[in-house]
Amino acid sequence: MGNVLIDRLPTSVEIDGQRYALESDFRTCLRVILAFEDPELTTREKQIILLENLYPELPENVAEAFKQGLWFLDGGNKSDEETGAAHKQRVYSFEKDAPYIFSAFRQTHGIDLETVDYLHWWKFLYLFMDLGEATFFIRLVGLRKRLADGSATKEERKAARDMGGIIELPEEEMMTAEEQREVDHFMALLEGSADGNQTGG
């Protein structure tokens, strides 16, 4: 994967000996992530969205292009299948939590995601993994995790009820097993990072 401190972040991948450019801005990659979160899209439709959004010129080897696209969305990390990582409880959604993620970037890093001209997807991931514990988004993620594992206090459970729809996420069972594996393929990195920022209510 290289070292972000000394190496340039990738804007292309090599497939069958030829380099293919990638649309590396965070907005493009988030469109793909949002598609994978959408239970109304089929697995095939999600694959097409990934390929059409990430590649200005689509490689002939579509299967390898998809694999490399997942690698790029993963931030250069190995997939769950390669590492043997288990599926984790979903604790946030880029669709539902968009306003809170936006404000967390502004509060933690002083970045207005609406006006920034270009932000490499991997830079976005690194900043996302370091969102401040005082932000509403990270506190919301922490509360969802504690509700899911049963460690939430009585006060926290009441607070969650008072929050109503904000606390709820789309049911994972709406996805097929294959679709869930593909979402996990590049969401596990982010799930683990969000978990690591949780230190309490």
Coordinates of N, CA, C and O in Angstrom, one line a residue, residues 16-107:
D16 N -3.6 -6.3 -16.1 CA -3.1 -7.0 -17.3 C -2.0 -6.2 -17.9 O -1.9 -6.1 -19.1
G17 N -1.1 -5.6 -17.1 CA 0.1 -4.9 -17.6 C -0.2 -3.5 -18.1 O 0.7 -2.8 -18.6
Q18 N -1.4 -3.0 -18.0 CA -1.8 -1.7 -18.4 C -2.3 -0.9 -17.2 O -3.1 -1.4 -16.4
R19 N -2.0 0.4 -17.2 CA -2.5 1.2 -16.1 C -3.8 1.9 -16.5 O -3.9 2.4 -17.7
Y20 N -4.7 1.9 -15.6 CA -6.0 2.5 -15.8 C -6.3 3.6 -14.8 O -6.1 3.3 -13.6
A21 N -6.7 4.8 -15.2 CA -6.9 5.9 -14.3 C -8.2 5.6 -13.4 O -9.1 4.9 -13.9
L22 N -8.2 6.1 -12.2 CA -9.3 6.0 -11.3 C -9.8 7.4 -11.0 O -9.1 8.4 -10.9
E23 N -11.1 7.5 -10.8 CA -11.7 8.7 -10.3 C -11.6 8.7 -8.8 O -12.3 8.0 -8.1
S24 N -10.6 9.4 -8.3 CA -10.1 9.2 -6.9 C -10.7 10.2 -5.9 O -10.4 10.1 -4.7
D25 N -11.6 11.1 -6.4 CA -12.2 12.1 -5.4 C -13.2 11.4 -4.5 O -13.9 10.4 -4.9
F26 N -13.2 11.9 -3.3 CA -14.1 11.2 -2.3 C -15.6 11.2 -2.7 O -16.3 10.2 -2.3
R27 N -16.0 12.2 -3.4 CA -17.4 12.2 -3.8 C -17.8 11.0 -4.7 O -18.8 10.4 -4.6
T28 N -16.9 10.7 -5.7 CA -17.1 9.6 -6.6 C -17.2 8.3 -5.8 O -18.1 7.5 -6.0
C29 N -16.3 8.1 -4.9 CA -16.2 6.9 -4.1 C -17.4 6.7 -3.2 O -17.9 5.6 -3.0
L30 N -17.8 7.8 -2.6 CA -19.0 7.8 -1.8 C -20.3 7.4 -2.5 O -21.2 6.7 -2.0
R31 N -20.3 7.8 -3.8 CA -21.5 7.4 -4.6 C -21.5 5.9 -4.7 O -22.6 5.3 -4.7
V32 N -20.4 5.3 -4.9 CA -20.3 3.8 -5.0 C -20.7 3.2 -3.6 O -21.5 2.2 -3.6
I33 N -20.2 3.7 -2.5 CA -20.5 3.2 -1.2 C -22.0 3.3 -1.0 O -22.7 2.4 -0.5
L34 N -22.6 4.5 -1.3 CA -24.1 4.7 -1.2 C -24.8 3.7 -2.0 O -25.9 3.2 -1.5
A35 N -24.4 3.3 -3.2 CA -25.0 2.3 -4.0 C -25.0 1.0 -3.3 O -26.0 0.2 -3.3
F36 N -23.9 0.6 -2.7 CA -23.8 -0.6 -2.0 C -24.6 -0.7 -0.7 O -25.0 -1.7 -0.2
E37 N -25.0 0.5 -0.2 CA -25.9 0.6 1.0 C -27.3 0.5 0.5 O -28.2 0.3 1.4
D38 N -27.6 0.6 -0.7 CA -29.0 0.7 -1.2 C -29.6 -0.7 -1.4 O -29.2 -1.4 -2.3
P39 N -30.5 -1.1 -0.6 CA -31.1 -2.5 -0.7 C -32.0 -2.7 -1.9 O -32.3 -3.8 -2.3
E40 N -32.3 -1.6 -2.6 CA -33.2 -1.7 -3.8 C -32.4 -2.0 -5.1 O -32.9 -2.4 -6.1
L41 N -31.0 -1.9 -5.0 CA -30.2 -2.2 -6.1 C -29.8 -3.7 -6.1 O -29.5 -4.2 -5.0
T42 N -29.7 -4.3 -7.2 CA -29.2 -5.7 -7.3 C -27.7 -5.7 -7.2 O -27.0 -4.7 -7.4
T43 N -27.1 -6.9 -6.9 CA -25.7 -7.0 -6.9 C -25.1 -6.6 -8.2 O -24.1 -5.9 -8.2
R44 N -25.7 -7.0 -9.3 CA -25.1 -6.7 -10.6 C -25.2 -5.1 -10.8 O -24.2 -4.6 -11.3
E45 N -26.2 -4.5 -10.4 CA -26.3 -3.0 -10.6 C -25.3 -2.3 -9.7 O -24.7 -1.3 -10.2
K46 N -25.0 -2.8 -8.5 CA -24.0 -2.2 -7.7 C -22.6 -2.4 -8.3 O -21.8 -1.5 -8.3
Q47 N -22.3 -3.6 -8.9 CA -21.1 -3.8 -9.6 C -20.9 -2.8 -10.8 O -19.8 -2.2 -11.0
I48 N -22.0 -2.6 -11.5 CA -21.9 -1.7 -12.7 C -21.6 -0.3 -12.2 O -20.8 0.5 -12.8
I49 N -22.3 0.1 -11.1 CA -22.1 1.5 -10.6 C -20.6 1.7 -10.2 O -20.0 2.7 -10.4
L50 N -20.1 0.7 -9.6 CA -18.6 0.8 -9.2 C -17.8 1.0 -10.4 O -16.9 1.9 -10.4
L51 N -17.9 0.1 -11.4 CA -17.1 0.2 -12.6 C -17.3 1.5 -13.3 O -16.3 2.1 -13.8
E52 N -18.5 1.9 -13.5 CA -18.8 3.1 -14.3 C -18.3 4.4 -13.6 O -18.0 5.4 -14.2
N53 N -18.4 4.4 -12.3 CA -18.0 5.6 -11.5 C -16.4 5.7 -11.3 O -15.9 6.8 -11.4
L54 N -15.8 4.5 -11.1 CA -14.4 4.6 -10.8 C -13.5 4.7 -12.0 O -12.4 5.2 -11.9
Y55 N -13.9 4.1 -13.1 CA -13.0 4.0 -14.3 C -13.5 4.9 -15.4 O -14.5 4.7 -16.1
P56 N -12.7 6.0 -15.8 CA -13.0 6.8 -17.0 C -13.0 5.9 -18.2 O -13.8 6.1 -19.1
E57 N -12.0 5.0 -18.2 CA -11.9 4.0 -19.3 C -12.0 2.6 -18.7 O -11.1 2.2 -18.0
L58 N -13.0 1.9 -19.1 CA -13.3 0.6 -18.5 C -12.3 -0.5 -19.1 O -12.2 -0.7 -20.3
P59 N -11.6 -1.2 -18.2 CA -10.7 -2.2 -18.7 C -11.5 -3.4 -19.3 O -12.6 -3.6 -18.9
E60 N -10.8 -4.1 -20.2 CA -11.5 -5.3 -20.8 C -11.7 -6.4 -19.7 O -12.7 -7.1 -19.8
N61 N -10.7 -6.5 -18.8 CA -10.8 -7.5 -17.8 C -11.7 -6.9 -16.6 O -11.2 -6.4 -15.7
V62 N -13.0 -7.1 -16.8 CA -14.0 -6.5 -15.9 C -13.9 -7.1 -14.5 O -14.0 -6.4 -13.5
A63 N -13.7 -8.4 -14.4 CA -13.6 -9.0 -13.1 C -12.4 -8.5 -12.3 O -12.5 -8.2 -11.1
E64 N -11.3 -8.3 -12.9 CA -10.1 -7.8 -12.2 C -10.3 -6.3 -11.9 O -9.9 -5.8 -10.9
A65 N -11.0 -5.6 -12.8 CA -11.3 -4.2 -12.6 C -12.1 -4.0 -11.3 O -11.9 -3.1 -10.5
F66 N -13.1 -4.9 -11.2 CA -14.0 -4.8 -10.0 C -13.2 -5.1 -8.7 O -13.3 -4.4 -7.7
K67 N -12.3 -6.1 -8.8 CA -11.5 -6.5 -7.7 C -10.5 -5.3 -7.3 O -10.4 -5.0 -6.1
Q68 N -9.9 -4.7 -8.3 CA -9.0 -3.6 -8.0 C -9.8 -2.4 -7.5 O -9.4 -1.6 -6.7
G69 N -11.1 -2.2 -8.0 CA -11.9 -1.2 -7.5 C -12.2 -1.3 -6.0 O -12.2 -0.4 -5.2
L70 N -12.5 -2.6 -5.6 CA -12.8 -2.8 -4.2 C -11.5 -2.6 -3.3 O -11.6 -2.0 -2.2
W71 N -10.4 -3.0 -3.9 CA -9.1 -2.7 -3.2 C -8.9 -1.2 -3.0 O -8.6 -0.8 -1.9
F72 N -9.2 -0.4 -4.0 CA -9.1 1.0 -3.9 C -10.1 1.6 -2.8 O -9.7 2.4 -2.0
L73 N -11.3 1.1 -2.9 CA -12.3 1.6 -1.9 C -12.0 1.2 -0.5 O -12.3 1.9 0.4
D74 N -11.3 0.1 -0.4 CA -10.8 -0.4 0.9 C -9.7 0.4 1.5 O -9.2 0.2 2.6
G75 N -9.2 1.4 0.7 CA -8.0 2.2 1.1 C -6.7 1.4 1.0 O -5.8 1.7 1.7
G76 N -6.7 0.4 0.1 CA -5.5 -0.4 -0.1 C -5.4 -1.6 0.9 O -4.3 -2.3 0.9
N77 N -6.4 -1.8 1.7 CA -6.4 -2.9 2.6 C -6.9 -4.2 2.0 O -7.7 -4.2 1.1
K78 N -6.6 -5.3 2.7 CA -7.1 -6.6 2.2 C -8.6 -6.8 2.6 O -9.0 -6.2 3.6
S79 N -9.3 -7.6 1.8 CA -10.7 -7.8 2.1 C -10.9 -8.7 3.3 O -10.0 -9.3 3.8
D80 N -12.1 -8.7 3.8 CA -12.5 -9.6 4.9 C -12.1 -11.1 4.5 O -11.7 -11.8 5.4
E81 N -12.4 -11.5 3.3 CA -12.2 -12.9 2.9 C -10.7 -13.2 3.0 O -10.3 -14.3 3.4
E82 N -9.8 -12.3 2.6 CA -8.4 -12.5 2.7 C -7.8 -12.5 4.1 O -6.9 -13.2 4.4
T83 N -8.4 -11.7 4.9 CA -7.9 -11.6 6.3 C -8.6 -12.5 7.3 O -8.2 -12.7 8.4
G84 N -9.8 -13.0 6.9 CA -10.6 -13.9 7.8 C -11.4 -13.1 8.8 O -11.9 -13.7 9.8
A85 N -11.5 -11.8 8.6 CA -12.3 -11.0 9.5 C -13.8 -11.3 9.5 O -14.3 -11.6 8.4
A86 N -14.4 -11.3 10.6 CA -15.8 -11.6 10.7 C -16.7 -10.3 10.5 O -16.2 -9.2 10.7
H87 N -17.9 -10.6 10.1 CA -18.8 -9.4 9.9 C -19.1 -8.7 11.2 O -19.3 -9.4 12.2
K88 N -19.1 -7.4 11.2 CA -19.4 -6.6 12.4 C -20.7 -6.0 12.3 O -21.2 -5.7 11.2
Q89 N -21.3 -5.7 13.4 CA -22.6 -5.0 13.5 C -22.4 -3.7 12.9 O -21.5 -2.9 13.2
R90 N -23.4 -3.3 12.0 CA -23.3 -2.0 11.3 C -23.7 -1.0 12.3 O -24.7 -1.1 13.0
V91 N -22.9 0.1 12.4 CA -23.1 1.1 13.4 C -23.3 2.5 12.8 O -23.5 3.5 13.5
Y92 N -23.2 2.7 11.5 CA -23.4 3.9 10.8 C -23.8 3.7 9.4 O -23.6 2.7 8.8
S93 N -24.3 4.8 8.7 CA -24.6 4.8 7.3 C -24.2 6.1 6.7 O -24.5 7.2 7.2
F94 N -23.5 6.0 5.6 CA -23.1 7.2 4.9 C -24.4 7.9 4.3 O -24.3 9.2 4.1
E95 N -25.4 7.2 4.1 CA -26.7 7.8 3.6 C -27.4 8.5 4.8 O -27.6 9.8 4.7
K96 N -27.7 7.8 5.8 CA -28.5 8.4 6.9 C -27.8 9.4 7.7 O -28.3 10.3 8.2
D97 N -26.5 9.1 7.9 CA -25.7 9.9 8.8 C -24.9 11.0 8.1 O -24.1 11.7 8.7
A98 N -25.2 11.3 6.9 CA -24.5 12.3 6.1 C -24.4 13.6 6.8 O -23.3 14.2 6.8
P99 N -25.5 14.2 7.3 CA -25.3 15.5 7.9 C -24.4 15.5 9.1 O -23.6 16.5 9.4
Y100 N -24.4 14.4 9.9 CA -23.5 14.3 11.1 C -22.1 14.1 10.7 O -21.2 14.6 11.4
I101 N -21.8 13.4 9.7 CA -20.5 13.2 9.2 C -19.9 14.5 8.6 O -18.8 14.9 8.9
F102 N -20.8 15.2 7.9 CA -20.4 16.5 7.4 C -20.0 17.4 8.5 O -18.9 18.1 8.4
S103 N -20.8 17.5 9.5 CA -20.5 18.5 10.6 C -19.3 18.0 11.4 O -18.5 18.8 12.0
A104 N -19.1 16.6 11.5 CA -17.9 16.1 12.3 C -16.6 16.5 11.6 O -15.6 16.7 12.2
F105 N -16.6 16.4 10.2 CA -15.4 16.9 9.5 C -15.1 18.3 9.8 O -14.0 18.7 9.9
R106 N -16.2 19.1 9.8 CA -16.0 20.6 10.0 C -15.5 20.8 11.4 O -14.6 21.6 11.7
Q107 N -16.1 20.1 12.4 CA -15.7 20.3 13.8 C -14.3 19.8 14.1 O -13.6 20.5 14.8

